[in-house]
C-alpha atoms as one frame of an Amber mdcrd trajectory, in Angstrom:
protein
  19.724  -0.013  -7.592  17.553   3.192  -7.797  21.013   5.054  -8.864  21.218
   2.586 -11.701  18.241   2.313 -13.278  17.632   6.056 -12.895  21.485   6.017
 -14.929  19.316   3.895 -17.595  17.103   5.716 -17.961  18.975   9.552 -18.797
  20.980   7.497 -21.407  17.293   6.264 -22.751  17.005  10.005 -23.138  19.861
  11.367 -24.528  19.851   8.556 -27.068  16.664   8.394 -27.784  16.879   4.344
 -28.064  13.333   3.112 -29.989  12.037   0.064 -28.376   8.358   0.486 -29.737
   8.749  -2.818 -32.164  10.669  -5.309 -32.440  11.417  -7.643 -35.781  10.929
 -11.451 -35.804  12.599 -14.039 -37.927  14.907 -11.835 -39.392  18.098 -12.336
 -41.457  20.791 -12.107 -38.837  24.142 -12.628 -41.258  26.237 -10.144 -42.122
  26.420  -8.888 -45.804  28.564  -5.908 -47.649  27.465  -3.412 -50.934  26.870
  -5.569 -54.028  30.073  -6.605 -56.002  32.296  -6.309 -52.997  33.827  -9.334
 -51.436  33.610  -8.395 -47.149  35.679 -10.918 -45.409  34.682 -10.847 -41.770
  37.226 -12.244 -38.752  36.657 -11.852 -35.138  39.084 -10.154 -32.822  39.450
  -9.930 -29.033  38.141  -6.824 -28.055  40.977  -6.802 -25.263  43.966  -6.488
 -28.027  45.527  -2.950 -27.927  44.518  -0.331 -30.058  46.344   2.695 -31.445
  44.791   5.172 -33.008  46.036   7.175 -35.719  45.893  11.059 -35.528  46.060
  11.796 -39.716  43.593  14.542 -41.275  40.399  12.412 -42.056  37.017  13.307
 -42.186  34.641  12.395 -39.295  31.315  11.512 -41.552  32.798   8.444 -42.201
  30.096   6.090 -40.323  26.923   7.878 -41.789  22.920   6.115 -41.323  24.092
   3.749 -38.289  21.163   1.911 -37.115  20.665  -0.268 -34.133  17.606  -2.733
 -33.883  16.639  -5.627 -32.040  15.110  -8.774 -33.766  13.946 -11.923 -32.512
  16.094 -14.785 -34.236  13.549 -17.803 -34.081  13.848 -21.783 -34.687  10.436
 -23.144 -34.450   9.114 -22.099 -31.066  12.268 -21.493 -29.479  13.437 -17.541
 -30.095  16.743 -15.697 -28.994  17.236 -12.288 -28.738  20.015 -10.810 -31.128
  21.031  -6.565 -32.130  21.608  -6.176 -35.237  23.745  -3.327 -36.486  24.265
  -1.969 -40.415  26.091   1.406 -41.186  27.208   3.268 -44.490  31.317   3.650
 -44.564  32.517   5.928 -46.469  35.767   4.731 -47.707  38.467   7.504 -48.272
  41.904   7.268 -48.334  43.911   4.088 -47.301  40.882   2.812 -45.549  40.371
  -1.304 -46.283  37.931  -2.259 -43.433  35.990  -1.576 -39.978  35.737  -3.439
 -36.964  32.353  -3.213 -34.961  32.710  -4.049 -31.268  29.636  -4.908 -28.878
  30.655  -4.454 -25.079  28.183  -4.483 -21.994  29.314  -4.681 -18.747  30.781
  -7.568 -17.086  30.446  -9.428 -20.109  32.966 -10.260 -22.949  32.623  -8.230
 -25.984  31.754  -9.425 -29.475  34.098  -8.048 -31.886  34.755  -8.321 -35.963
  36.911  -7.177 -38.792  35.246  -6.728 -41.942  37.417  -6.071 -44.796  36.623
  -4.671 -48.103  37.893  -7.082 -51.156  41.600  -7.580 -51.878  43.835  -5.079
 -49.804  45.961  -2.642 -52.506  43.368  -3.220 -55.485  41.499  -0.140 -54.100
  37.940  -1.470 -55.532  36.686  -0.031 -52.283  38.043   3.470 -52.911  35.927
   6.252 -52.740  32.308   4.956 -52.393  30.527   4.325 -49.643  29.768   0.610
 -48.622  27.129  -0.163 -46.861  27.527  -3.110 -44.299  25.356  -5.337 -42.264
  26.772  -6.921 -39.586  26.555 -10.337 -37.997  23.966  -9.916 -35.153  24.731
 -10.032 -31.812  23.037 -11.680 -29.007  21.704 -10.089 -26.494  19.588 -10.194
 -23.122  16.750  -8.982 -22.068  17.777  -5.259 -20.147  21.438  -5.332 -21.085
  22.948  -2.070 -21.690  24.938  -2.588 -25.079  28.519  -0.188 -26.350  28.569
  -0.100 -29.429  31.671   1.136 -31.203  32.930   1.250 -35.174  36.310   2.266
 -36.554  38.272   1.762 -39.121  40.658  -0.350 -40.370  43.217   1.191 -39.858
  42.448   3.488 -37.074  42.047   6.705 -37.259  41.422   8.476 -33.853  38.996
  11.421 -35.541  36.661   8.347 -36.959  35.590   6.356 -34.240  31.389   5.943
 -33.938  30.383   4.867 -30.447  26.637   4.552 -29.177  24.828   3.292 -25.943
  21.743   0.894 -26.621  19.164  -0.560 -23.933  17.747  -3.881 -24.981  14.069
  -3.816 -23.984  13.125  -5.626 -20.881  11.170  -8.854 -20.639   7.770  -6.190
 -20.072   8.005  -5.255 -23.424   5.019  -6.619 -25.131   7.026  -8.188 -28.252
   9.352 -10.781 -26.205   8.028 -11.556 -23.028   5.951 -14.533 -24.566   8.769
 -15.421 -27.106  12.211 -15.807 -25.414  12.315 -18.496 -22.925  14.385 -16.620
 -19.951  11.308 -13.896 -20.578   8.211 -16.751 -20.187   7.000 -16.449 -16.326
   3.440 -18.441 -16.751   0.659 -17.087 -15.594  -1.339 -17.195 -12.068  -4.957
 -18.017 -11.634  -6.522 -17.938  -8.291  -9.566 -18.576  -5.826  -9.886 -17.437
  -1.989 -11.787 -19.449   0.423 -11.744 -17.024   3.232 -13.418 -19.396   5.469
 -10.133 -22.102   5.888  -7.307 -18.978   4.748  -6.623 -21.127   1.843  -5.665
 -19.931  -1.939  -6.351 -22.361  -4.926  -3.853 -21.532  -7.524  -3.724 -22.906
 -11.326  -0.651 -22.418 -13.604  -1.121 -21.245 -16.976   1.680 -20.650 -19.946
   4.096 -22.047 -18.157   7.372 -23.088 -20.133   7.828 -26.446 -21.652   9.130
 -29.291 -19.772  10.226 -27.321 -16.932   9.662 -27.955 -13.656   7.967 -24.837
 -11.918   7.905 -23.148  -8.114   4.919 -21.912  -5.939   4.933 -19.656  -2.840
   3.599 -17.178  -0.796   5.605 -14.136   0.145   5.464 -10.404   1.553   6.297
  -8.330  -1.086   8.504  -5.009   0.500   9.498  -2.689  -2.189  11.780  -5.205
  -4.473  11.938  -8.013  -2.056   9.194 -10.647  -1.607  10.036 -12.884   1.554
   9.007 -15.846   1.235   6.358 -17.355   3.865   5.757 -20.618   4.200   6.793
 -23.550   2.145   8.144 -23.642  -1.739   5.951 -26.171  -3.528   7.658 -27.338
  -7.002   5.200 -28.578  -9.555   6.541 -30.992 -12.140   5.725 -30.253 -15.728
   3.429 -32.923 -15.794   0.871 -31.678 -12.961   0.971 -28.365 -13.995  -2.681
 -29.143 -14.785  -3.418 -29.577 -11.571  -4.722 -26.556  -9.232  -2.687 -26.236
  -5.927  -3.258 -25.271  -2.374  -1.495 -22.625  -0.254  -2.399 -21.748   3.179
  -1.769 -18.042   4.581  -2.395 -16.527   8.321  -3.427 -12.956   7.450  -5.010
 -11.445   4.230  -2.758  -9.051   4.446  -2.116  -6.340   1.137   1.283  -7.109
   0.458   0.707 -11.128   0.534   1.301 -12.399  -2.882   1.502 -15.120  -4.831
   5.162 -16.098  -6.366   5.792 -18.220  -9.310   8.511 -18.696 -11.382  10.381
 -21.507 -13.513  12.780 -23.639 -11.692  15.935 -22.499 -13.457  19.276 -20.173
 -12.769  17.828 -15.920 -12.665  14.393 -16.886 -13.938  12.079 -14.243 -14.086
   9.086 -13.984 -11.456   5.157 -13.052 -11.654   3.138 -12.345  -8.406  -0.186
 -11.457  -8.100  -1.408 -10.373  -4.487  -5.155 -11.202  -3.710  -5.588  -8.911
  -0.752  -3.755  -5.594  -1.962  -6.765  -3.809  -1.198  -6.926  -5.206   1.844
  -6.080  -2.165   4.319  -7.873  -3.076   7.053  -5.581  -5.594   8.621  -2.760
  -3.474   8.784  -4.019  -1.575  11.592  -4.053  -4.455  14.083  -0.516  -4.336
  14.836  -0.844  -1.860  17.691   1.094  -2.730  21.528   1.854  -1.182  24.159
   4.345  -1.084  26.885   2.758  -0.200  30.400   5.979   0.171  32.205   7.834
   2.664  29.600   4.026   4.216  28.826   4.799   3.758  24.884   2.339   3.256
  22.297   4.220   1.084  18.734   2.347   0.503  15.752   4.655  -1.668  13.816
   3.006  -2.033   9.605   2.935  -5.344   8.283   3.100  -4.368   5.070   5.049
  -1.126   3.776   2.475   1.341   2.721   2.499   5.082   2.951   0.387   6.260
   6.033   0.172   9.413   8.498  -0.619   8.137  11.891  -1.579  10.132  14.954
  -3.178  10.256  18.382  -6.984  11.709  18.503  -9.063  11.997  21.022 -12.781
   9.815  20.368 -15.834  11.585  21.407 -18.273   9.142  21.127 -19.444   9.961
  17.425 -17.655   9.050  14.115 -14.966  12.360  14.805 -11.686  12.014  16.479
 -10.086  15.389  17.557  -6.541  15.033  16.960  -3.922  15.539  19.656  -0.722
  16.842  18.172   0.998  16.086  15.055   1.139  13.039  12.837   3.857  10.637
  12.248   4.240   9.980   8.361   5.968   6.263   7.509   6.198   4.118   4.831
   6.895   1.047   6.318   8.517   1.898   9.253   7.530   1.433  12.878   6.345
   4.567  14.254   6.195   4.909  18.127   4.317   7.406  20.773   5.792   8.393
  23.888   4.411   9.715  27.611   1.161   8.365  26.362  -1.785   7.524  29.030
  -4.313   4.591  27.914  -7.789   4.766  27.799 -10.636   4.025  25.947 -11.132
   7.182  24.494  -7.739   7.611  23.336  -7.836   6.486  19.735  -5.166   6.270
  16.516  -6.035   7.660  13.321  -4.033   6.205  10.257  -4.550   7.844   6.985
  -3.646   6.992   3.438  -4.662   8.284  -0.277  -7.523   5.523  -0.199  -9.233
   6.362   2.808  -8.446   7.112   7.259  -9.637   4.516   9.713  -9.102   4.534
  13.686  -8.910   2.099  15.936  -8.900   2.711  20.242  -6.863  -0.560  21.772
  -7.672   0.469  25.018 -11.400   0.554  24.176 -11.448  -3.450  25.619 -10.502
  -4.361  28.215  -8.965  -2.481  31.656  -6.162  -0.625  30.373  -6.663   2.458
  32.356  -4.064   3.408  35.324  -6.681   6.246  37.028 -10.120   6.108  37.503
 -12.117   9.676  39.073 -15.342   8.854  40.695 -17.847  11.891  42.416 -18.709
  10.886  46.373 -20.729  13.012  48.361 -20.807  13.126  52.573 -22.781  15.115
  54.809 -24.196  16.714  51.262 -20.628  18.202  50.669 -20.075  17.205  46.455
 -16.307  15.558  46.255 -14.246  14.063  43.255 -12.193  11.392  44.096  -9.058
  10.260  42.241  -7.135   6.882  42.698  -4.391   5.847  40.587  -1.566   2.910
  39.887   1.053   5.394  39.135   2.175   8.348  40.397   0.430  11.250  37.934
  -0.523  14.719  37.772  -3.696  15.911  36.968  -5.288  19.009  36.212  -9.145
  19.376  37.452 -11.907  22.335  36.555 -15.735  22.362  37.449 -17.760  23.373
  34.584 -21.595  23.582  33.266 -23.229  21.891  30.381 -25.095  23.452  28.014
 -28.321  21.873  25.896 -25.984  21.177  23.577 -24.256  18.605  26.013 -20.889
  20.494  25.689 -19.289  21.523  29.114 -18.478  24.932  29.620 -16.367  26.443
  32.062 -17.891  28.339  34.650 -16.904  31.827  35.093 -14.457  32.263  37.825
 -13.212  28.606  37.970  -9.691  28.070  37.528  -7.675  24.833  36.378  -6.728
  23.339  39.442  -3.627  20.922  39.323  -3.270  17.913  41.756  -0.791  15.570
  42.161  -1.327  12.184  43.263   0.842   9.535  44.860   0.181   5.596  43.824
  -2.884   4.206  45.599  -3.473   6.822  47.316  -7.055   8.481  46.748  -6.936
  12.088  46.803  -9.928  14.152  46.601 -11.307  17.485  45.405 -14.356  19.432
  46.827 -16.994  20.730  44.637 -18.440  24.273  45.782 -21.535  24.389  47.870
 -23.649  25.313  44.375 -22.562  22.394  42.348 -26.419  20.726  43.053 -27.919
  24.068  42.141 -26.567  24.205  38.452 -26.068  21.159  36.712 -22.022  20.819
  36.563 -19.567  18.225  36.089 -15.883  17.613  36.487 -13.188  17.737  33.775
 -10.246  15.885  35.009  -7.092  14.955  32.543  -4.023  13.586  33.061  -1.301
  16.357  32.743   2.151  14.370  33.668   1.825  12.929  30.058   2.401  13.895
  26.642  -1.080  12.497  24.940  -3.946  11.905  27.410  -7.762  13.042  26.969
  -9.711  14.694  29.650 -12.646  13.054  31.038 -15.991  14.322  32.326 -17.694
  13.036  35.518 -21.647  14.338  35.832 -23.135  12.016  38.270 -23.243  14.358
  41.183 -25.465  12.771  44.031 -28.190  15.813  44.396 -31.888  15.559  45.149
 -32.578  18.395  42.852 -33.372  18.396  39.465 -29.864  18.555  38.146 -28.859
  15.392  36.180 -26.109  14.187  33.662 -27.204  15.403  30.134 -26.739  11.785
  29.006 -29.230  10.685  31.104 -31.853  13.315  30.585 -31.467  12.030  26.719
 -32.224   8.635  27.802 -35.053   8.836  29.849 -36.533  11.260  27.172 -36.024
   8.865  24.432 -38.021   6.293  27.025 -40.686   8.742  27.750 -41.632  10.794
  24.549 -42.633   7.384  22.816 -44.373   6.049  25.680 -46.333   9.323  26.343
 -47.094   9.176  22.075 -48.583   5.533  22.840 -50.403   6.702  25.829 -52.539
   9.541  24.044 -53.537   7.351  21.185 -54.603   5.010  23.753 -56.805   7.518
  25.465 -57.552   8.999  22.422 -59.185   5.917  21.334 -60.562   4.884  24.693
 -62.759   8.596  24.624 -63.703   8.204  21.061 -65.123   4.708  21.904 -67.383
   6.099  24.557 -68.649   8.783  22.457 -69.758   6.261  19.695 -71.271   3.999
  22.092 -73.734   7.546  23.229 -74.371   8.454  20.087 -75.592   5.012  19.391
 -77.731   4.860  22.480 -79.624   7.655  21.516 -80.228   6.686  17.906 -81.756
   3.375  19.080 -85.633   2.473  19.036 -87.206   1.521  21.948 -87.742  -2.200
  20.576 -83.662  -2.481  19.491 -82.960  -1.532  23.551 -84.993  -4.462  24.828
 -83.219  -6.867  22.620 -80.079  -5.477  23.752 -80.673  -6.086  27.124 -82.412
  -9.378  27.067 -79.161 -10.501  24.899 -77.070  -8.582  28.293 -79.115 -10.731
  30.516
């Protein structure tokens, strides 16, 4: 399909076909120079032809013109090609024959000969000749070919001519096989229903409703064809989907042999539903996301750290349509996938609900010795390092510690000693899965020390608890001191006589 209508469109080009107007109600009969008598006869364009190979000259077709006009009867219009040309008649020359081919179609052929053969009243001028129009459809690629009568090999004309297609603006709402109608719609999100109403729909023809996915070219249908008969076209009808999804759309067309089909799609804006489709297969450690909708996306793995960021873990898959998979991938709420098209990047995490995770690492202390514990469901490698955080709540590896790499049967706990100092510096763990091709590495801070040392996340808690309770505790003092000062200042401005009412109003 692509080959052909790329095919189309070079011979659009090197033709330069003109498809800007079109002509209606025009005169569609065929018609010679004044004073001649043309008699016109069709031929079969499948009779043989022999050329003859005589000196002639080759501008005999001159001014050929091709044009499409719409032939009309009241409201009902056809689509015809019309073709004149000026002959210039030399020789023994008494006619042409203009042939119309397309393929897989029978030509349309005539002979058009000029007045009474041996008179020569023809002879040496140049007749100009309109001939009988041929009909056409909407797209067809049209041969066109003239010679003469007879034939001479070195004065044949030949052309190639596109007829417009029914998206040209001067037939699609004149030639029946063109007319679509038209879709109105409403959404009522709140049920998944679409209210649809027909407009400009042909005359007295029964019409079809449906929902499909549109993919490229194809639209699949989903759900149930409704047909509408010509007299409830008035009506509005109801169509039920399961997903808003972008490439949802509503199909119409009339009910007859290759009609032409509208759709309009309510949701194609609608990106955030595609991103759903995400599984994953515990035993084979596989992460799919399958589109429901083609649409051109790079997806990769990234790793969340709590904010709006996701660092990226290796390289991203680009599809348009098709189902992109991860391999040797370890779940776990952190691990997130990043999809980005040319309208905007969303991620989702699917592990972030839920217990999807196949190790946990936990800190333990006995006999004040600091220990990290692993336990996992699978046998897995991991790689473990003690490091420090900073004030900016990153963790950075303390000088002299090495990447140490542990491997660990199923449930079987295994654990790691911290060093003796590990209460006197505030350090955590950084443990990540290494027997995997995407994993994230996780930080455990929750050392069990008496001293001061504390996971950064929880020193930013308890100071967002305490600054704006110490704030309400000094304006509460504040106010309490300034009270007391007011009440002394009073005291000593009163008279004598005002502190005996005072205290017989005490009393």
């Amino acid at each position: 399909m692509k080959y052909l209508q790329l095919l189309l469109l070079l011979i659009l080009q090197s033709h330069k076909v003109h498809m800007d107007s079109i002509e209606r109600n025009q005169d569609c009969a065929w018609s010679c120079s004044e004073g001649l008598q043309c008699k016109p006869r069709a031929y079969s364009p499948l009779s043989a032809f022999h050329c003859r190979n005589q000196a002639v000259s080759s501008g005999v077709f001159n001014n050929v013109t091709l044009s499409n006009v719409l032939a009309c009867e009241g409201r009902k219009c056809s689509l015809q090609l019309r073709i004149a040309a000026s002959v210039n008649v030399t020789g023994d020359i008494r006619g042409v024959s203009v042939c119309a081919d397309s393929a897989g179609m029978i030509g349309h052929c005539q002979i058009y000969t000029f007045g009474p053969v041996g008179k020569g009243k023809a002879t040496g001028k140049q007749v100009d000749v309109q001939f009988k129009c041929v009909p056409v459809r909407p797209g067809q690629l049209v041969f066109v070919t003239l010679k003469t009568i007879p034939g001479y090999c070195k004065a044949i004309w030949t052309q190639r001519h596109l007829v417009p297609e029914c998206s040209h603006e001067g037939i699609r709402d004149e030639i029946t096989e063109c007319i679509t109608g038209k879709l109105a719609y409403t959404v009522n999100k709140a049920r998944n229903m679409l209210t649809v109403k027909v407009t400009d729909a042909p005359e007295n023809t029964d019409y079809n409703l449906r929902l499909c996915h549109k993919r490229n070219v194809i639209c699949a249908g989903e759900g149930a064809q409704r047909t509408i008969k010509p007299q409830y076209l008035e009506s509005s009808i109801t169509l039920h989907y399961a997903k808003p999804l972008p490439c949802l759309c509503i199909e119409g067309w009339p009910a007859r042999v290759d009609a032409r089909r509208v759709q309009v799609c309510p949701f194609k804006n609608n990106f955030e539903e595609l991103w759903s489709g995400i599984t994953y297969d515990l035993n084979k450690e596989e992460l799919i996301w399958e589109p429901l909708c083609p649409v051109k996306v790079s997806v990769s793995l990234c790793h969340a750290d709590g904010g709006k960021s996701c660092q990226d873990l290796g390289n991203a898959f680009y599809s348009e349509g098709q189902k992109v998979m991860f391999s040797s991938v370890d779940p776990h709420p952190m691990l997130c996938t990043k999809f980005t098209t040319e309208v905007g990047e969303w991620i989702k995490c699917p592990f972030a609900k839920g217990n999807f995770s196949v190790w946990t690492a936990k800190i333990t202390s006995k006999d004040g010795q600091q220990s990290a514990e692993i336990s996992t469901w699978v046998k897995a490698s991991f790689s473990i390092s003690v490091c420090e955080m900073n004030p900016s709540s990153q963790c950075k590896q303390i000088e002299g510690n090495q990447f140490q790499t542990l491997s660990v049967d199923k449930m079987k706990p295994t654990v790691f000693n911290l060093p003796k100092s590990a209460c006197e510096v505030c350090v955590c763990i950084k443990v990540q899965r290494v027997d995997v091709r995407f994993s994230v590495p996780v930080l455990q801070c929750d050392l069990q020390c008496s001293s001061w040392c504390h996971a950064p996340e929880r020193s930013q808690d308890i100071e967002k608890v305490l600054f704006p309770a110490l704030i309400i505790l000094t304006g509460i003092l504040a106010a309490v001191l300034f009270g007391r000062m007011t009440i002394k200042d009073g005291d000593k401005r009163r008279t004598p006589w005002t502190k005996l009412r005072c205290l017989r109003m005490n009393q």
